[in-house]
């Protein structure tokens, strides 16, 4: 009997309910039944209704995945907006996690531009962002582009180092430190000023494709050593 009833549910009604969920998830607010939740209401079985939540939680993440698939199939006008909002949330969370590294003083983004495919871009960006030598150079505000090319070189994917350009960027500006795989004259004081900021972009132009990929990490500091050297497991 329940199965028969499900077959009789109109598609329009299902879409109406799903659209309500989308609207609630994209415009989070407080619960609509606050009176029931007061004085320990949740302990006796009351729960927040109508997705009236003030923050993200894992059930909403599961729901968002399904909604993303549904909206993509529908191809409605909200899909692009939804994807952009979801990407903003994901990138923001990734940056916060990277910035919160033990003893970290700086957020680092490595952006690979012009990779031959996405996989190559991801591997190269992660290799740079995970390099201890790159991390310590950023901590010391040292424009050491050689460490970046080294991290690219041992990452694995093939690329032409003679086509690579490297920039350091922050709120204080942008500076080219490597062109076509070789050193170029640059203002050391300006580079230092750029790298003293708390958010640093390492921009790498591979000039070997059309894919752009970013990876996020943090610097490696004295405090990291202190934190991990002082505690006992």
Coordinates of C-alpha atoms in Angstrom, one line a residue:
X1 CA 0.0 0.0 0.0
X2 CA 2.7 2.6 0.8
X3 CA 4.5 1.8 -2.4
X4 CA 1.2 2.4 -4.4
X5 CA 0.8 5.8 -2.7
X6 CA 4.3 6.8 -3.6
X7 CA 3.6 6.2 -7.2
X8 CA 0.7 8.6 -7.1
X9 CA 2.7 11.5 -5.7
X10 CA 2.9 14.2 -8.4
X11 CA 6.3 15.3 -9.6
X12 CA 5.3 18.9 -9.1
X13 CA 4.7 18.3 -5.4
X14 CA 8.1 16.6 -5.0
X15 CA 9.8 19.5 -6.7
X16 CA 7.9 22.0 -4.6
X17 CA 9.1 20.3 -1.4
X18 CA 12.7 19.9 -2.7
X19 CA 12.7 23.6 -3.6
X20 CA 11.6 24.5 -0.1
X21 CA 14.6 22.5 1.3
X22 CA 16.9 24.3 -1.2
X23 CA 15.6 27.7 0.0
X24 CA 16.0 26.8 3.6
X25 CA 19.6 25.5 3.2
X26 CA 20.6 28.6 1.2
X27 CA 19.1 31.0 3.7
X28 CA 19.9 29.5 7.1
X29 CA 18.3 31.1 10.2
X30 CA 17.1 30.2 13.7
X31 CA 14.6 27.5 14.4
X32 CA 10.9 28.3 14.0
X33 CA 9.8 26.4 17.1
X34 CA 12.1 28.0 19.8
X35 CA 9.4 27.8 22.5
X36 CA 9.4 24.0 22.3
X37 CA 13.2 23.9 22.6
X38 CA 13.4 26.0 25.8
X39 CA 14.0 24.5 29.2
X40 CA 15.4 21.3 27.9
X41 CA 12.8 20.6 25.2
X42 CA 15.3 18.8 23.0
X43 CA 15.9 16.3 25.8
X44 CA 12.3 15.2 25.8
X45 CA 12.0 14.8 22.1
X46 CA 11.5 18.2 20.5
X47 CA 13.7 19.1 17.6
X48 CA 14.4 22.1 15.4
X49 CA 11.9 22.2 12.5
X50 CA 12.0 23.3 8.9
X51 CA 15.7 23.3 8.6
X52 CA 15.7 26.3 10.9
X53 CA 19.4 25.9 11.7
X54 CA 22.0 28.6 12.3
X55 CA 25.0 26.7 11.2
X56 CA 26.2 23.9 8.9
X57 CA 26.3 20.3 10.1
X58 CA 27.1 17.0 8.4
X59 CA 23.4 16.1 7.7
X60 CA 23.2 19.3 5.7
X61 CA 26.3 18.3 3.8
X62 CA 24.7 15.0 2.8
X63 CA 21.6 16.9 1.8
X64 CA 23.5 19.4 -0.3
X65 CA 25.2 16.6 -2.3
X66 CA 21.7 15.3 -3.2
X67 CA 20.4 18.7 -4.0
X68 CA 23.4 19.5 -6.2
X69 CA 22.7 16.4 -8.2
X70 CA 19.0 17.2 -8.4
X71 CA 19.5 20.8 -9.5
X72 CA 22.0 19.8 -12.1
X73 CA 19.5 17.4 -13.7
X74 CA 16.8 20.0 -13.6
X75 CA 19.1 22.6 -15.2
X76 CA 17.1 25.4 -13.6
X77 CA 18.3 29.0 -13.2
X78 CA 19.3 28.4 -9.5
X79 CA 21.9 25.8 -10.3
X80 CA 24.8 28.1 -11.1
X81 CA 24.1 30.3 -8.1
X82 CA 23.9 27.2 -5.9
X83 CA 27.2 25.8 -7.2
X84 CA 28.9 29.2 -6.7
X85 CA 27.6 29.4 -3.1
X86 CA 28.7 25.8 -2.4
X87 CA 32.1 26.5 -3.8
X88 CA 32.5 29.6 -1.7
X89 CA 31.6 27.6 1.4
X90 CA 34.0 24.8 0.6
X91 CA 36.9 27.2 -0.2
X92 CA 36.3 29.2 2.9
X93 CA 36.4 26.1 5.0
X94 CA 39.6 24.9 3.3
X95 CA 41.3 28.2 4.0
X96 CA 40.2 28.2 7.6
X97 CA 41.5 24.7 8.2
X98 CA 44.8 25.6 6.5
X99 CA 45.2 28.8 8.4
X100 CA 44.6 27.0 11.7
X101 CA 47.7 24.9 11.5
X102 CA 49.8 24.4 14.6
X103 CA 51.9 27.5 15.2
X104 CA 50.9 29.0 11.8
X105 CA 51.3 32.7 11.1
X106 CA 50.4 32.8 7.4
X107 CA 47.9 31.3 5.0
X108 CA 49.5 30.1 1.8
X109 CA 47.7 29.5 -1.5
X110 CA 49.6 27.9 -4.4
X111 CA 47.8 28.5 -7.7
X112 CA 48.8 26.5 -10.7
X113 CA 47.8 28.2 -14.0
X114 CA 48.1 26.5 -17.3
X115 CA 48.3 22.9 -16.3
X116 CA 47.8 20.3 -19.1
X117 CA 45.0 18.6 -17.0
X118 CA 43.4 18.9 -13.6
X119 CA 45.2 16.0 -12.0
X120 CA 48.6 17.4 -13.0
X121 CA 47.6 20.8 -11.5
X122 CA 46.5 19.2 -8.2
X123 CA 49.7 17.1 -7.8
X124 CA 51.9 20.1 -8.5
X125 CA 50.0 22.5 -6.3
X126 CA 50.0 20.1 -3.4
X127 CA 53.7 19.3 -3.8
X128 CA 54.5 23.0 -3.4
X129 CA 52.1 23.7 -0.6
X130 CA 53.4 20.6 1.4
X131 CA 57.1 21.4 1.0
X132 CA 58.7 22.1 4.3
X133 CA 61.3 24.3 2.6
X134 CA 58.7 26.4 0.9
X135 CA 56.8 26.7 4.2
X136 CA 59.8 27.9 6.1
X137 CA 60.8 30.3 3.3
X138 CA 57.3 31.9 3.5
X139 CA 57.6 32.1 7.3
X140 CA 60.9 33.9 6.9
X141 CA 59.5 36.1 4.2
X142 CA 62.2 34.9 1.8
X143 CA 61.4 35.0 -1.9
X144 CA 63.2 31.7 -2.5
X145 CA 61.6 30.6 -5.8
X146 CA 64.2 27.8 -6.2
X147 CA 62.5 25.8 -3.5
X148 CA 59.2 26.1 -5.4
X149 CA 60.7 24.7 -8.7
X150 CA 62.4 22.0 -6.6
X151 CA 58.9 21.0 -5.2
X152 CA 57.5 21.0 -8.7
X153 CA 60.3 18.9 -10.0
X154 CA 60.0 16.0 -7.5
X155 CA 56.2 16.0 -7.7
X156 CA 56.1 13.5 -10.5
X157 CA 54.1 14.9 -13.5
X158 CA 56.0 15.9 -16.6
X159 CA 56.2 19.6 -17.4
X160 CA 58.6 21.9 -19.1
X161 CA 60.5 24.0 -16.4
X162 CA 61.7 26.4 -19.1
X163 CA 58.1 27.6 -19.5
X164 CA 57.4 28.2 -15.8
X165 CA 56.9 31.7 -14.3
X166 CA 56.6 32.3 -10.5
X167 CA 55.1 35.2 -8.7
X168 CA 54.6 36.1 -5.0
X169 CA 51.5 38.1 -4.3
X170 CA 49.7 39.5 -1.3
X171 CA 47.7 42.7 -0.3
X172 CA 51.0 44.6 -0.8
X173 CA 51.3 43.7 -4.5
X174 CA 52.7 41.2 -6.9
X175 CA 56.3 40.4 -7.9
X176 CA 57.7 38.2 -10.6
X177 CA 60.7 36.2 -9.3
X178 CA 61.2 33.6 -12.0
X179 CA 60.5 33.7 -15.7
X180 CA 60.9 30.8 -18.2
X181 CA 62.4 28.7 -15.4
X182 CA 65.2 31.2 -14.7
X183 CA 66.0 34.0 -12.3
X184 CA 65.0 37.6 -13.1
X185 CA 66.1 40.8 -11.4
X186 CA 63.5 41.8 -8.7
X187 CA 63.3 44.2 -5.8
X188 CA 64.2 42.3 -2.7
X189 CA 62.7 44.9 -0.4
X190 CA 59.4 44.8 -2.3
X191 CA 59.4 41.0 -2.2
X192 CA 60.0 41.1 1.6
X193 CA 57.1 43.6 2.0
X194 CA 54.8 41.3 0.0
X195 CA 55.8 38.2 2.0
X196 CA 55.4 39.8 5.4
X197 CA 51.6 39.8 5.0
X198 CA 49.5 37.1 6.6
X199 CA 48.0 35.7 3.4
X200 CA 50.4 34.8 0.6
X201 CA 49.7 33.6 -2.9
X202 CA 52.3 31.7 -4.8
X203 CA 51.2 32.0 -8.5
X204 CA 52.8 29.5 -10.9
X205 CA 52.3 29.8 -14.6
X206 CA 53.1 26.5 -16.3
X207 CA 52.0 27.7 -19.8
X208 CA 51.3 24.1 -20.8
X209 CA 47.5 23.8 -20.8
X210 CA 44.2 25.4 -19.8
X211 CA 43.6 24.1 -16.3
X212 CA 43.9 26.2 -13.1
X213 CA 44.1 24.6 -9.6
X214 CA 44.7 26.0 -6.1
X215 CA 45.9 24.3 -2.9
X216 CA 46.0 25.8 0.5
X217 CA 48.4 25.4 3.4
X218 CA 50.3 27.3 6.1
X219 CA 53.8 28.3 7.0
X220 CA 56.1 26.2 9.2
X221 CA 57.3 28.1 12.3
X222 CA 59.3 27.8 15.5
X223 CA 56.0 27.4 17.4
X224 CA 55.2 24.3 15.4
X225 CA 58.4 22.7 16.7
X226 CA 57.7 23.9 20.2
X227 CA 54.1 22.7 20.3
X228 CA 54.9 19.2 18.9
X229 CA 58.2 18.9 20.9
X230 CA 56.7 19.8 24.3
X231 CA 53.7 17.5 24.6
X232 CA 53.8 13.9 25.6
X233 CA 51.5 11.2 24.1

